[in-house]
XYZ file of C-alpha atoms in Angstrom:
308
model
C -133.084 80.446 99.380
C -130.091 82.717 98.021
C -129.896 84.850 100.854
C -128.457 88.737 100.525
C -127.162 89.365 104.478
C -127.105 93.131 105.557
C -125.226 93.930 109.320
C -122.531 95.610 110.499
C -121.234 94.944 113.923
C -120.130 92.062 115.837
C -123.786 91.575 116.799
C -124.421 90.733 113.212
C -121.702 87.830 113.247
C -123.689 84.907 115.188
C -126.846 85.044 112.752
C -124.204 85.591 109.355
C -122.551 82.396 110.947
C -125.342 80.674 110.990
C -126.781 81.425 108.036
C -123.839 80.681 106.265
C -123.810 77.080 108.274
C -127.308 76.329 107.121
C -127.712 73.763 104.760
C -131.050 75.349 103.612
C -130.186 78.287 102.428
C -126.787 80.150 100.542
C -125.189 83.441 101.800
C -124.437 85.125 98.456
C -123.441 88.330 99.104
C -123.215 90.704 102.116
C -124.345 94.097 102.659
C -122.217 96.636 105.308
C -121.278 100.276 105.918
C -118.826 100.977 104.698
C -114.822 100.949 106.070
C -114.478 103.049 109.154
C -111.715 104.566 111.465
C -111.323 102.621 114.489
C -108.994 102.340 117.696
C -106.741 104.141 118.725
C -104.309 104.941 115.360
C -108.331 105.705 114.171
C -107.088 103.522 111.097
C -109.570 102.574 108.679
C -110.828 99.255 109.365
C -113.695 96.768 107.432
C -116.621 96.429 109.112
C -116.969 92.694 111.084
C -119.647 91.779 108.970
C -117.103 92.208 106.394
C -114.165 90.661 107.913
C -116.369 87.338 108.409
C -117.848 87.705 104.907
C -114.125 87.940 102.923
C -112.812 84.913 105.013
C -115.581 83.176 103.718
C -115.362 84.249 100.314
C -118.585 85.647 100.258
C -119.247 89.117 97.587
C -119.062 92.063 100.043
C -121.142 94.992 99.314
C -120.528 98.634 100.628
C -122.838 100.906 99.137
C -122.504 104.843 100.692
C -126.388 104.633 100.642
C -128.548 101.720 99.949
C -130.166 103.585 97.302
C -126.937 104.355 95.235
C -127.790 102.979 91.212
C -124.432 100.993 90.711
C -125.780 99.117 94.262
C -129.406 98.608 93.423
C -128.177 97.791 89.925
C -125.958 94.591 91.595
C -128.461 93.638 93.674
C -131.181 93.208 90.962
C -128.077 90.692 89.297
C -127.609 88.925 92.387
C -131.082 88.503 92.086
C -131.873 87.215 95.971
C -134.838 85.536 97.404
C -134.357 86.991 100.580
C -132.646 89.451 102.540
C -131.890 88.828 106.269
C -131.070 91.634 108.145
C -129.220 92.402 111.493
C -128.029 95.873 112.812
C -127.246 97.437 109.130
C -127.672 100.909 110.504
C -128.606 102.571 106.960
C -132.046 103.211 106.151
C -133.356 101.152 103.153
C -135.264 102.995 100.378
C -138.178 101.134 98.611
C -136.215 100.716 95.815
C -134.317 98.420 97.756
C -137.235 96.838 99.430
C -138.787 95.819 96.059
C -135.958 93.412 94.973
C -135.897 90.179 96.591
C -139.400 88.528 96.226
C -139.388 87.507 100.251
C -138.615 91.129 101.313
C -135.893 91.609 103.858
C -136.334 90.138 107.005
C -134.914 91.952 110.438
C -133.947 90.515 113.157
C -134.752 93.061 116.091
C -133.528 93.309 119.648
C -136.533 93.872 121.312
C -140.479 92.511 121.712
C -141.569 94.443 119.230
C -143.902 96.832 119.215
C -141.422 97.752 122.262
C -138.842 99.712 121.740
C -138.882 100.362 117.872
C -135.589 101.996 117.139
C -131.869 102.525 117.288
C -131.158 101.308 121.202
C -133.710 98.538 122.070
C -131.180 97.007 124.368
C -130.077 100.031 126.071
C -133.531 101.043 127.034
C -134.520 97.699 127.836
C -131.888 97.855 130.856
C -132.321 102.289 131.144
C -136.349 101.440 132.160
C -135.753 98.030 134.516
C -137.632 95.848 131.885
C -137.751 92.469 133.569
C -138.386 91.035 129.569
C -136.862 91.508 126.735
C -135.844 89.511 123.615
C -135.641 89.484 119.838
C -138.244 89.658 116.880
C -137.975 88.472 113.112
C -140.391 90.840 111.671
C -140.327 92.296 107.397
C -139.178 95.943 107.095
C -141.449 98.290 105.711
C -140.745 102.358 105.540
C -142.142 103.138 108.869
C -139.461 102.181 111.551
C -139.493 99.149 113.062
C -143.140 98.909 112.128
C -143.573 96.234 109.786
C -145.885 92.661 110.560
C -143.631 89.943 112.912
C -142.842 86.414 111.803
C -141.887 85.016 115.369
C -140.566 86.190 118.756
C -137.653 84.687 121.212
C -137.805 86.151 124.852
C -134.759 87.144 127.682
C -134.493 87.798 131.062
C -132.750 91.135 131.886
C -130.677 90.368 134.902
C -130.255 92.271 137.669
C -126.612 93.134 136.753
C -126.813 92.788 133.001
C -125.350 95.721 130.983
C -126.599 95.896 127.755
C -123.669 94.550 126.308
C -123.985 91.607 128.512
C -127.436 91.224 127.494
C -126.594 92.007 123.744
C -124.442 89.186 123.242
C -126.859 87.094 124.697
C -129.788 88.344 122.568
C -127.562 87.850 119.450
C -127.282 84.169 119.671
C -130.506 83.391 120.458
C -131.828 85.942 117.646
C -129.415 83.980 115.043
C -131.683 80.507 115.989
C -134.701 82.650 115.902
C -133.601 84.418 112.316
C -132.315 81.107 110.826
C -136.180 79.230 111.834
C -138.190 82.004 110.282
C -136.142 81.914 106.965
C -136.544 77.699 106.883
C -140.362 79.053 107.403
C -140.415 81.616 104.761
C -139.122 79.300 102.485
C -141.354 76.369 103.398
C -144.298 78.765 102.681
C -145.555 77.460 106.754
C -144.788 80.920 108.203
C -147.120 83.982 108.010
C -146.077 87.583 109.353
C -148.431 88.980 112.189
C -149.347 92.901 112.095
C -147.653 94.474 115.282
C -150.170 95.525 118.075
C -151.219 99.136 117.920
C -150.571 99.243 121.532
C -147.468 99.488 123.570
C -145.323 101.224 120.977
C -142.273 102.422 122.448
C -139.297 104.345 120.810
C -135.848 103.329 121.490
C -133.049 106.197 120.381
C -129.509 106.209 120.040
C -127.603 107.255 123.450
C -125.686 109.354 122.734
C -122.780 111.184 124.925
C -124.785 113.711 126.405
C -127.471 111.286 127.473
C -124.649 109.020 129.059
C -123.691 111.845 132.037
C -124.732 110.723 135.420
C -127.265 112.739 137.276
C -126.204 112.133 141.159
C -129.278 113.663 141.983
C -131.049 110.866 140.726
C -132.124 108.227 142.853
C -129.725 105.387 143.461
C -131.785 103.065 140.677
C -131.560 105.075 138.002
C -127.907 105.327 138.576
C -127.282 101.795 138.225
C -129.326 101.620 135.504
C -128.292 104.221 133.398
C -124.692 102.870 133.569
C -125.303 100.131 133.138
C -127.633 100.831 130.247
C -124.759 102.864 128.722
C -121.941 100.284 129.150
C -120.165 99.893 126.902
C -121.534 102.306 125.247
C -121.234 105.274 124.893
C -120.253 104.884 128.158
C -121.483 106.647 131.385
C -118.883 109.630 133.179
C -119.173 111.834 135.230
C -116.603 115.199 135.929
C -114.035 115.079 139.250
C -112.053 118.293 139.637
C -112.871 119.316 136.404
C -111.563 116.406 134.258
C -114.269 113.679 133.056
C -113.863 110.124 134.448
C -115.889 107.253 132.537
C -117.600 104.925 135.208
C -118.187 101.329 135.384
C -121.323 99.543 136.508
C -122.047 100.312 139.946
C -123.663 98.585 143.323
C -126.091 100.078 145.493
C -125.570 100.336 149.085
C -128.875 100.346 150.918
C -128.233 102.363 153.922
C -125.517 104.375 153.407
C -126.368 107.768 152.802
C -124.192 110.770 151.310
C -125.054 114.113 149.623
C -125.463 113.966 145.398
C -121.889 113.218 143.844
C -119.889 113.334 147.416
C -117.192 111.023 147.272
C -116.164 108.947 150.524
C -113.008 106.534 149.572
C -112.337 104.220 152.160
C -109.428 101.581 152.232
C -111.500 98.848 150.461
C -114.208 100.849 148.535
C -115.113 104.081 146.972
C -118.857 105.234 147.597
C -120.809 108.291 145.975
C -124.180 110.051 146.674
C -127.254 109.908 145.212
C -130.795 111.233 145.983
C -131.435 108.093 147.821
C -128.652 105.398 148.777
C -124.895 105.659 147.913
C -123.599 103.426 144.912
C -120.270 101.562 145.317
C -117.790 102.440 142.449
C -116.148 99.164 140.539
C -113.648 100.540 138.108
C -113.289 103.968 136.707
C -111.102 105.559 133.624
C -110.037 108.987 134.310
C -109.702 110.900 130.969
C -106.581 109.688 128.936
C -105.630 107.193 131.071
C -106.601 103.310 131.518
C -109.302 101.395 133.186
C -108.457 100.974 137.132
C -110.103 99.539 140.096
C -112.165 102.659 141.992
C -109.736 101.974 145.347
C -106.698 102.297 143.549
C -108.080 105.556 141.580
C -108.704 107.108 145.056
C -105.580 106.225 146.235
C -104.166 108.334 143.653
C -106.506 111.191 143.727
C -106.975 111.098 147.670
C -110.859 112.912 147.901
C -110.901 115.307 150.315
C -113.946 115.404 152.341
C -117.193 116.548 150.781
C -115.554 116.673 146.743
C -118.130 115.384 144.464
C -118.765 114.026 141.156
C -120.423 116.739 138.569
């Protein structure tokens, strides 16, 4: 099929990779967001989707919104039979749904109907799923909502971030995306409507969401920041100025107040509701990533300071 891939981050590139690979189908064109300041010099960089797209000499597309004329207008040229989709993050009028005569395809990190949204992987880990995976499933205009082609499952390990668990979800989507294309176009595969039951919503983390609550039991702790690593990344205040935190280890046992600090020669604990947590490597605002020890070396706690 002549394939029209839409993505945008590096969790697009292993299914663009291998849809490029396949000797089934042809890449054709590419769909992204367009160029975005990044980094530190917040320099205006193409999206990786792009990057990977250009050094293949594949037609990159940018479109502002995916119903913008001049786009829909090249689209309808390009004339695809399909378009595979992985982490876009633009919604898609029906305009654009109507063009290719296979629909558009997305490749979802969750078991859908779980976690329908923006942050399937970062809930997955938030709630202590023992399950996840990915799902192939045809976009419709209700989110995340549309009937499933097929269904690839993951362990969430105990010390998985979601980054961790991310990366691995993104191969083993881009096997799962590339098979339910070769079964589109073979005319063998036929999309499933989702269960009514067990719809869960999955929104974006954002900053505010990503502050640790030391009055939280020692599980949610570790999950959250987890969850939020690497991002947006979970932090917490100390003396006023915000520190971002690293995944954390629970210490059954040890017991301190919510947010006290206790920095010994060869670890750094804090309080929660229930058991302490053991600190891995923190980043102090403006400054780089360091191991917890030597940021309490610097810093010295004084007995009873906490975390905010």
């Amino acid at each position: 099929m002549r394939l029209v891939f839409a993505g945008t981050p590096e969790t697009a590139l292993p299914s663009l990779r291998t849809l490029i690979d396949s000797p089934r189908h042809e890449v054709v064109a590419v769909i992204t967001r367009p160029d975005a300041q990044s980094g530190r010099g917040r320099k205006v960089h193409p999206s990786p989707v792009a990057e990977l797209a250009e050094e293949a000499g594949i037609e990159v597309l940018r479109p502002q919104k995916a119903g913008d004329p001049a786009f829909l207008d090249r689209l309808r040229e390009i004339g695809p039979d399909c378009c595979p989709v992985v982490a876009y993050g633009a919604l898609l009028p029906q305009s654009a749904l109507d063009v290719p005569r296979h629909g558009w395809i997305n490749l979802h990190f969750s078991i859908l109907p779980a976690w329908r949204g923006a942050a399937p992987v970062q809930h997955a880990v938030l709630h202590g799923d023992e399950i996840t995976g990915a799902t192939t499933f045809q976009i419709v205009k209700e989110l995340d909502a549309g009937p499933v082609y097929g269904v690839v499952t993951e362990e969430v390990r105990r010390d998985d971030t979601s980054g961790a668990l991310l990366e691995r979800l993104s191969v083993s989507g881009a096997g799962l995306l590339a098979a339910t294309l070769d079964g589109v176009e073979d005319g063998t595969l036929e999309a499933r409507p989702q269960p009514a039951d067990g719809v869960t919503i999955a929104p974006k983390l954002n900053v505010a969401d990503a502050r640790v609550a030391w009055d939280k039991p020692a599980m949610h702790v570790d999950r959250l920041i987890r969850a939020c690593t690497p991002g947006p990344g979970a932090w917490t205040e100390f003396r006023g100025t915000r520190i971002k935190l690293g995944p954390v280890r629970p210490v059954p046992g040890e017991r301190l107040a919510p947010g006290e600090v206790a920095a010994g020669k060869s670890r750094v604990l804090v309080g929660t509701a229930t058991d302490a947590v053991e600190l891995s490597e923190v980043q102090p605002q403006g400054k780089r990533v360091m191991g917890a020890v030597e940021w309490a070396r610097g810093v010295r706690p004084e007995g009873k300071e906490i975390f905010a």
